[in-house]
XYZ file of C-alpha atoms in Angstrom:
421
model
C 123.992 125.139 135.507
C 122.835 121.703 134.952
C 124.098 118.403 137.185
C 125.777 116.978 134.376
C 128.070 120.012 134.155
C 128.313 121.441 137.917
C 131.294 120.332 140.273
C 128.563 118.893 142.510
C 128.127 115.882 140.663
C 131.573 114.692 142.273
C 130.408 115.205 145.594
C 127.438 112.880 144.525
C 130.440 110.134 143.117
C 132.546 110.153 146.247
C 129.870 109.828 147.995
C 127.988 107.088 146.510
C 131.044 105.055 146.022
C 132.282 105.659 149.363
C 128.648 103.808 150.571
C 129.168 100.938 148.178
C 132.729 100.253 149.433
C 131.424 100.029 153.094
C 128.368 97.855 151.863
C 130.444 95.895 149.632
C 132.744 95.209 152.122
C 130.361 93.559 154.251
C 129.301 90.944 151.834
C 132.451 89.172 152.968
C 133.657 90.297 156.358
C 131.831 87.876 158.214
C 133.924 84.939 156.493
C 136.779 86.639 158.800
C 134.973 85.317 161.921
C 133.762 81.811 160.611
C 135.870 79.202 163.530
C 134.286 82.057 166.236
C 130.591 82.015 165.299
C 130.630 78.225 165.076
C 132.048 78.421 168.956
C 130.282 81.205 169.966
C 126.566 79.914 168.700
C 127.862 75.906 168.714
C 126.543 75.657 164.934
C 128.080 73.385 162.346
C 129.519 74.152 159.503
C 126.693 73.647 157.234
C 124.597 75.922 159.188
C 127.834 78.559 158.437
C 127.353 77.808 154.683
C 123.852 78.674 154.995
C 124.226 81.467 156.969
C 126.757 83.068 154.504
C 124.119 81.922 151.493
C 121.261 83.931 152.942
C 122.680 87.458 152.221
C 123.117 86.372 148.786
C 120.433 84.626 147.690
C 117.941 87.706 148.813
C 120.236 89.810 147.067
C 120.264 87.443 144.079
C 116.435 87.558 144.316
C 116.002 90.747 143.799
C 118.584 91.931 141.022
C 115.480 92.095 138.496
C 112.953 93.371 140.258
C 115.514 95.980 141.538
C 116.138 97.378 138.339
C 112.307 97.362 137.159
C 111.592 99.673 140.400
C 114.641 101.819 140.063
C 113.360 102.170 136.541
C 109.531 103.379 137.911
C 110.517 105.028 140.557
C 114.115 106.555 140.894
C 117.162 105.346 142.185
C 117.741 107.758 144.910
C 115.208 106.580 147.899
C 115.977 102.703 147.305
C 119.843 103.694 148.020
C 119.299 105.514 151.018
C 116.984 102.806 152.288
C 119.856 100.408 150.921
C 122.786 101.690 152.846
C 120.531 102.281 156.136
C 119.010 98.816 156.160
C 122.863 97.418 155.621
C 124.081 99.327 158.546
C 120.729 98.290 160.775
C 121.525 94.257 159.480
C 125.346 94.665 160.557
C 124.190 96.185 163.774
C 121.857 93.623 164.189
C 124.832 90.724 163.460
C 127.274 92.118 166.528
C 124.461 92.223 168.819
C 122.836 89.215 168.368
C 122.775 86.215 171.028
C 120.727 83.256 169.056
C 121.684 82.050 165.207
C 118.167 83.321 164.449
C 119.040 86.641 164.991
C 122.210 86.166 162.848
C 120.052 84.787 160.237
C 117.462 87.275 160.288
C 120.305 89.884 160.242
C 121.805 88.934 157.120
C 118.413 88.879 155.273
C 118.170 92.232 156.391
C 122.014 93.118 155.129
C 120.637 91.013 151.929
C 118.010 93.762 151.234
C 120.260 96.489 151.759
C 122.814 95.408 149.267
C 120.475 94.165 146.809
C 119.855 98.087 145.932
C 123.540 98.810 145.597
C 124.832 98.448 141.835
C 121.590 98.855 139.813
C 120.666 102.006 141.697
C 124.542 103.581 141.704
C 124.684 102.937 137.494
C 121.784 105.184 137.271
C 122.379 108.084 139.412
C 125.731 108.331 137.979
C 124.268 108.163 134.239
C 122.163 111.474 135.429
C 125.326 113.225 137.476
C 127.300 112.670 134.438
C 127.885 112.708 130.266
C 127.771 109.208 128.581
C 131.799 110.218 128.129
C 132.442 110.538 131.538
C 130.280 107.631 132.901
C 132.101 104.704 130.884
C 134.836 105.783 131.995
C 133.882 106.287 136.055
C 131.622 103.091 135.568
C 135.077 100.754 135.576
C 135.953 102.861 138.892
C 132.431 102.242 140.358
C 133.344 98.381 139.509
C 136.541 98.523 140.965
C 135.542 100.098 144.193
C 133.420 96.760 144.843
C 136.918 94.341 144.971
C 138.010 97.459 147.193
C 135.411 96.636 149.324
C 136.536 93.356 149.332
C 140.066 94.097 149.899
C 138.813 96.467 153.319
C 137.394 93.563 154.549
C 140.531 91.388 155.116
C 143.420 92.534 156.823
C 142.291 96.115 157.529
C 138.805 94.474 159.372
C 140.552 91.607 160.271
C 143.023 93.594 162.349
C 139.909 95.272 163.431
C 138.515 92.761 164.747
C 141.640 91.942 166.600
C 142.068 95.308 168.210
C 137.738 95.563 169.249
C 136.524 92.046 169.595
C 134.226 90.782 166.393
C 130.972 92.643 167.971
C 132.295 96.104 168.334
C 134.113 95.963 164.887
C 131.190 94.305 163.105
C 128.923 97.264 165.345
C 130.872 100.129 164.116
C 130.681 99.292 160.679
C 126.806 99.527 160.947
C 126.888 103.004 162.281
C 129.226 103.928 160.020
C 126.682 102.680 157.259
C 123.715 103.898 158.743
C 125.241 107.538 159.000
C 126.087 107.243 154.851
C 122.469 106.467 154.230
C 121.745 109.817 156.107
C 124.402 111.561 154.456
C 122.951 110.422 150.790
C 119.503 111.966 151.733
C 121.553 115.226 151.784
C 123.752 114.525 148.840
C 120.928 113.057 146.490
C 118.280 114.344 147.783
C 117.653 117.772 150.123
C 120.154 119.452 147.744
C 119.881 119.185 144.763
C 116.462 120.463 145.403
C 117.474 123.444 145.922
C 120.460 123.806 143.934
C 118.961 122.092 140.460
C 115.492 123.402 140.549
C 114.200 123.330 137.224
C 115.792 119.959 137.058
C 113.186 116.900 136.988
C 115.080 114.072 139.004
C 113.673 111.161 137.383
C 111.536 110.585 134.417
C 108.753 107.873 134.484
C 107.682 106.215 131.074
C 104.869 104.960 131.206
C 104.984 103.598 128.120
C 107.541 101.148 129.395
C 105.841 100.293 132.236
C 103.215 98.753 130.618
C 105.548 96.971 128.532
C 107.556 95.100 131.331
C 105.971 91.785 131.354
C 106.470 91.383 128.088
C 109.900 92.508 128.259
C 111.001 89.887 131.178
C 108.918 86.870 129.000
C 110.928 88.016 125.803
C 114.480 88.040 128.080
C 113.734 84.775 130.178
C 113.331 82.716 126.588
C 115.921 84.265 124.636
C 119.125 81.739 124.463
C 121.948 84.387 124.668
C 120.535 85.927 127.560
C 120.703 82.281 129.517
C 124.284 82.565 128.034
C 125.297 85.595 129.766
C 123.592 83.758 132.714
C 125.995 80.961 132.839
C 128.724 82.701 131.593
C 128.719 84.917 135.238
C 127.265 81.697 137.067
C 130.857 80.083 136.452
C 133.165 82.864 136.864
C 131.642 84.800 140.335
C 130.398 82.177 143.175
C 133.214 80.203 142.879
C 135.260 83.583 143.821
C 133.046 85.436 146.117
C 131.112 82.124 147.730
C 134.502 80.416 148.848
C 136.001 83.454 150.503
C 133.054 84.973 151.990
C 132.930 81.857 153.811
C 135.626 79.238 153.775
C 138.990 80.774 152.574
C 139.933 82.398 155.958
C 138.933 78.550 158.049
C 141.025 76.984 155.198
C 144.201 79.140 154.975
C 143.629 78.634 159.150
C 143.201 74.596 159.017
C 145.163 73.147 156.127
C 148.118 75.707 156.509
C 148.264 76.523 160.099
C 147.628 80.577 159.633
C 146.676 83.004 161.853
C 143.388 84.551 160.857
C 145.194 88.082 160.124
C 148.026 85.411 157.724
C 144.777 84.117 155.902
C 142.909 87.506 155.381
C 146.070 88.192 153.788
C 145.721 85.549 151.269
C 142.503 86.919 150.303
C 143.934 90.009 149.549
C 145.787 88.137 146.992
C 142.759 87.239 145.317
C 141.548 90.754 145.653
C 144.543 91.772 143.842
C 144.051 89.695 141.496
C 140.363 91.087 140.591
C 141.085 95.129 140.807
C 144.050 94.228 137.736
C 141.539 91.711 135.964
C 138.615 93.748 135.472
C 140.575 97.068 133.394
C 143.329 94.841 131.732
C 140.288 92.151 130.170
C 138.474 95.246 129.434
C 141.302 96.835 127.359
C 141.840 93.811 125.960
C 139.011 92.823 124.682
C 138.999 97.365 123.143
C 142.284 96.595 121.470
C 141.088 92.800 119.943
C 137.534 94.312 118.993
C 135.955 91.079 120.844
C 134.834 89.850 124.111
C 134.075 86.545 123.385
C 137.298 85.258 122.671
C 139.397 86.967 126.072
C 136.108 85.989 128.231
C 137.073 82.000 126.664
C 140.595 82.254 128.014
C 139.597 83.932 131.552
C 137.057 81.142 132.161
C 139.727 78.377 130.805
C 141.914 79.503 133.393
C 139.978 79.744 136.403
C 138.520 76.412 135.549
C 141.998 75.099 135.413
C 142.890 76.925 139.030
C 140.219 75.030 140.607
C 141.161 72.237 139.044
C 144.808 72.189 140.573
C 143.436 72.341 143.938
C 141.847 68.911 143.304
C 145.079 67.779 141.377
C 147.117 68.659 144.682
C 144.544 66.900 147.064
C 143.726 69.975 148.516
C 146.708 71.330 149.906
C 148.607 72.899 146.597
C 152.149 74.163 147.794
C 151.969 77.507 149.301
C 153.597 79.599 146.646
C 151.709 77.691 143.901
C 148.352 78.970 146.402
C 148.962 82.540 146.048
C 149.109 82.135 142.209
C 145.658 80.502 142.058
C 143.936 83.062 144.175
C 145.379 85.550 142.289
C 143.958 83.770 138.797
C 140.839 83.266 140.504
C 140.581 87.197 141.677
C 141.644 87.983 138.224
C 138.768 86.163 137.184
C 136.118 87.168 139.325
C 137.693 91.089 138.038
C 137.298 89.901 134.459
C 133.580 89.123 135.106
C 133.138 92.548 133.937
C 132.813 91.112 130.584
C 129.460 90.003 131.079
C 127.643 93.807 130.783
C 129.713 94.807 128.486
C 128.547 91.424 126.371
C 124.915 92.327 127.224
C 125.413 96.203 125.881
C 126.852 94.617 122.468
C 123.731 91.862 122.223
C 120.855 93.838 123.308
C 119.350 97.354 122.934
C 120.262 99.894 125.662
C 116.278 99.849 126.771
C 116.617 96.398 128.022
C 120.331 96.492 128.772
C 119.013 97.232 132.580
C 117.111 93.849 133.251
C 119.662 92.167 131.131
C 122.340 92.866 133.151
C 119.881 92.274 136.018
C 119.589 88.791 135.115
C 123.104 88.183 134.080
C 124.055 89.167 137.632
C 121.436 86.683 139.247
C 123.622 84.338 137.267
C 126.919 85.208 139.390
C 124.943 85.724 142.503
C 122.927 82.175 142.630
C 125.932 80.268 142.714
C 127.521 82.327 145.580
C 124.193 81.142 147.339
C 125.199 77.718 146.422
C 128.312 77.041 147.128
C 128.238 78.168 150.770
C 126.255 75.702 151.297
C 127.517 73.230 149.326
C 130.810 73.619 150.576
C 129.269 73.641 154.129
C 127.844 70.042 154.036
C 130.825 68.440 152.127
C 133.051 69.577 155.223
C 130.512 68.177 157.756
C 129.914 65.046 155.544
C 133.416 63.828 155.149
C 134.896 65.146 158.396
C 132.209 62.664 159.918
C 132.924 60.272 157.766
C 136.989 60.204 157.743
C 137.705 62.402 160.765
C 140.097 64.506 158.692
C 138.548 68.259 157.728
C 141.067 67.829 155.099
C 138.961 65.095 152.956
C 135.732 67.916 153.346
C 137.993 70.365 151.549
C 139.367 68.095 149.076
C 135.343 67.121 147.936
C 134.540 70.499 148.349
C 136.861 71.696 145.642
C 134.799 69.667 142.945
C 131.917 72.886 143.734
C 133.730 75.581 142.474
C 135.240 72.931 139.396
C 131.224 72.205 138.363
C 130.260 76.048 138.471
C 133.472 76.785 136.187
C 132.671 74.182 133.417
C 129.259 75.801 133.259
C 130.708 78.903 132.755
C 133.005 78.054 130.328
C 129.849 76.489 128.039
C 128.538 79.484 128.655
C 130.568 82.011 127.014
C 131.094 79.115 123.873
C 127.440 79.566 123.425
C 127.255 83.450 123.631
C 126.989 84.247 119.737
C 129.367 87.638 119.226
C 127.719 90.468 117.164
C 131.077 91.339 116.254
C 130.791 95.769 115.891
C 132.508 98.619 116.012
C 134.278 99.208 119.097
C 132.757 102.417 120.008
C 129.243 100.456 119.731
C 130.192 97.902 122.031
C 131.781 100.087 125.129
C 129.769 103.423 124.981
């Protein structure tokens, strides 16, 4: 029996999704633990921003290269390395005593998740028919905001019960042991169980081809489109509350940190219903273009009210933004299946690469951004609330580039079957 039809290829998809909610998760659990690192290492809050950037701009870094290797060489060894380098980083994080060691630990959680998506779309395009993998591909994207959603209240509480080091420590055994497991799973057995089975194929054809390929991408206008259209939809989402929604939800509104996690979850909400309802959608209205036009409108116009209410939006009116926001960040989705419809299925890989640096680079950004505002205008005013007020006009900028870029993403209206097998 081949993979594509044996029962073991769903012992390969629990347990390669299992490993990407545990990585995923970690992408924003240390924003849980912001007010304690700056009083633990005495850093400011720009150094924070920074700190929260790193993971994300190494992971940004190497979406394209990423999927050119996975391409040469197979997607199985730069998972297990993935998921084992994640849990060493995390390990790393809870036991470290100087902010250099909590820098050099995220670069090292950076590299880990960098392999995560690229690498889990291809080994579950081998484990299963094209039929079965657009449909399990939404899942795989779904199990990313459950990620997110583990690291709020469930490793907030954590945290609580264990202290920040031992919670933060477990989850990097617990990581480490998946990237064992997935040696097993991907690796030892199907040796033995698919034999006549060759695991990967190399072209070399392509190979030689990929310089051109990357020179053709990088100066074609729709590509930059899809750039800018993920740019403006994911940093604002995933920057802010990997790093500042918890110390907001804590200073402006007098939470506890388990009452702000909370909020994220919200947000998270918001994101697993975003990314199959837009999807749908845009099935039943044959287009993407026009649904991705009224997601970003929206969003833009959530960040927006923050600066229209100074900051501090009534409480109720907060929940509904995060949840737009969340929905937006779900609806982001939108972007691959854009670059499926505009470009053949040979360079749909880097595409999507790319697109993602997009969505990625301004998660690096706004950290940071965010950071200094707060530092700026808390020195300057002596009121933390001004630095959040000036820091809301981030996430407003990255939006209105989004939104120009999915006006300037030119539709090849097709079939619908075209567009989302």
């Amino acid at each position: 029996m081949d993979k594509q039809n044996s029962r073991y290829r769903w012992v390969v998809f629990v347990v390669v999704l299992f490993t990407y909610l545990l990585m995923a998760s970690q992408r924003t659990a240390p924003g849980l633990i912001t007010d304690q690192l700056m009083s633990d290492f005495q850093v400011t809050a720009a150094t924070i921003g920074l700190l929260t950037s790193i993971q994300f701009f190494v992971y940004t870094s190497l979406q394209v290269p990423m999927g050119i290797l996975a391409d040469r060489y197979g997607p199985n060894t730069f998972l297990i390395l993935g998921a084992t380098l994640t849990g060493l980083g995390t390990i790393i994080y809870s036991l470290s005593t100087h902010e250099l060691m909590l820098f050099f630990s995220r670069i090292l959680t950076g590299l880990g998740d960098a392999t995560i998506w690229v690498n889990m779309v291809l080994i579950l395009a081998q484990w299963f028919h094209r039929k079965e993998f657009v449909r399990l591909i939404g899942l795989a994207g779904m199990t990313g905001s459950l990620g997110f959603l583990l690291a709020t209240v469930p490793f907030s509480t954590w945290i609580d019960l264990l202290g920040w080091r031992m919670a933060f420590c477990s989850a990097g055994l617990l990581l480490s042991l998946c990237g064992f497991v997935l040696y097993f799973v991907l690796v030892k057995k199907p040796k033995t169980r698919f034999i006549n089975e060759q695991v990967f194929v190399t072209d070399e054809e392509q190979r030689d081809k990929t310089s051109v390929l990357l020179k053709r991408i990088f100066s074609n206008p729709q590509a930059w489109a899809l750039f800018f259209c993920h740019f403006g939809v994911v940093g604002g989402y995933v920057g802010f509350i990997s790093s500042w929604a918890v110390p907001y939800g804590m200073t402006l509104y007098e939470m506890t940190r388990s009452d702000a996690s909370q909020l994220i979850m919200v947000g998270l909400i918001g994101a697993l219903i975003g990314a199959p309802l837009t999807s749908w959608l845009a099935s039943k209205l044959d287009t993407i273009k026009r649904p991705y036009i009224v997601v970003h409108s929206i969003v833009l116009l959530s960040w927006c009210t923050f600066l229209i209410c100074n900051g501090h939006p009534a409480f109720f009116l907060l929940l509904v933004l995060f949840f737009i926001i969340g929905f937006g960040y779900g609806a982001s989705a939108l972007t691959f299946a854009a670059v499926r419809q505009s470009f053949p299925l040979h360079e749909a890989g880097v595409v999507s690469g790319f697109a993602n640096t997009g969505g990625f680079l301004s998660a690096v950004l706004l950290p940071i951004i965010f950071g200094y505002l707060l530092d700026h205008f808390q020195s300057v005013s002596g009121y933390v609330d001004d630095g959040y007020y000036y820091g809301f006009i981030v996430p407003v900028l990255f939006s209105i580039i989004g939104l120009f870029g999915v006006l300037y993403f030119k539709e090849k209206r097709s079939a619908k079957d075209t567009i989302y097998n």
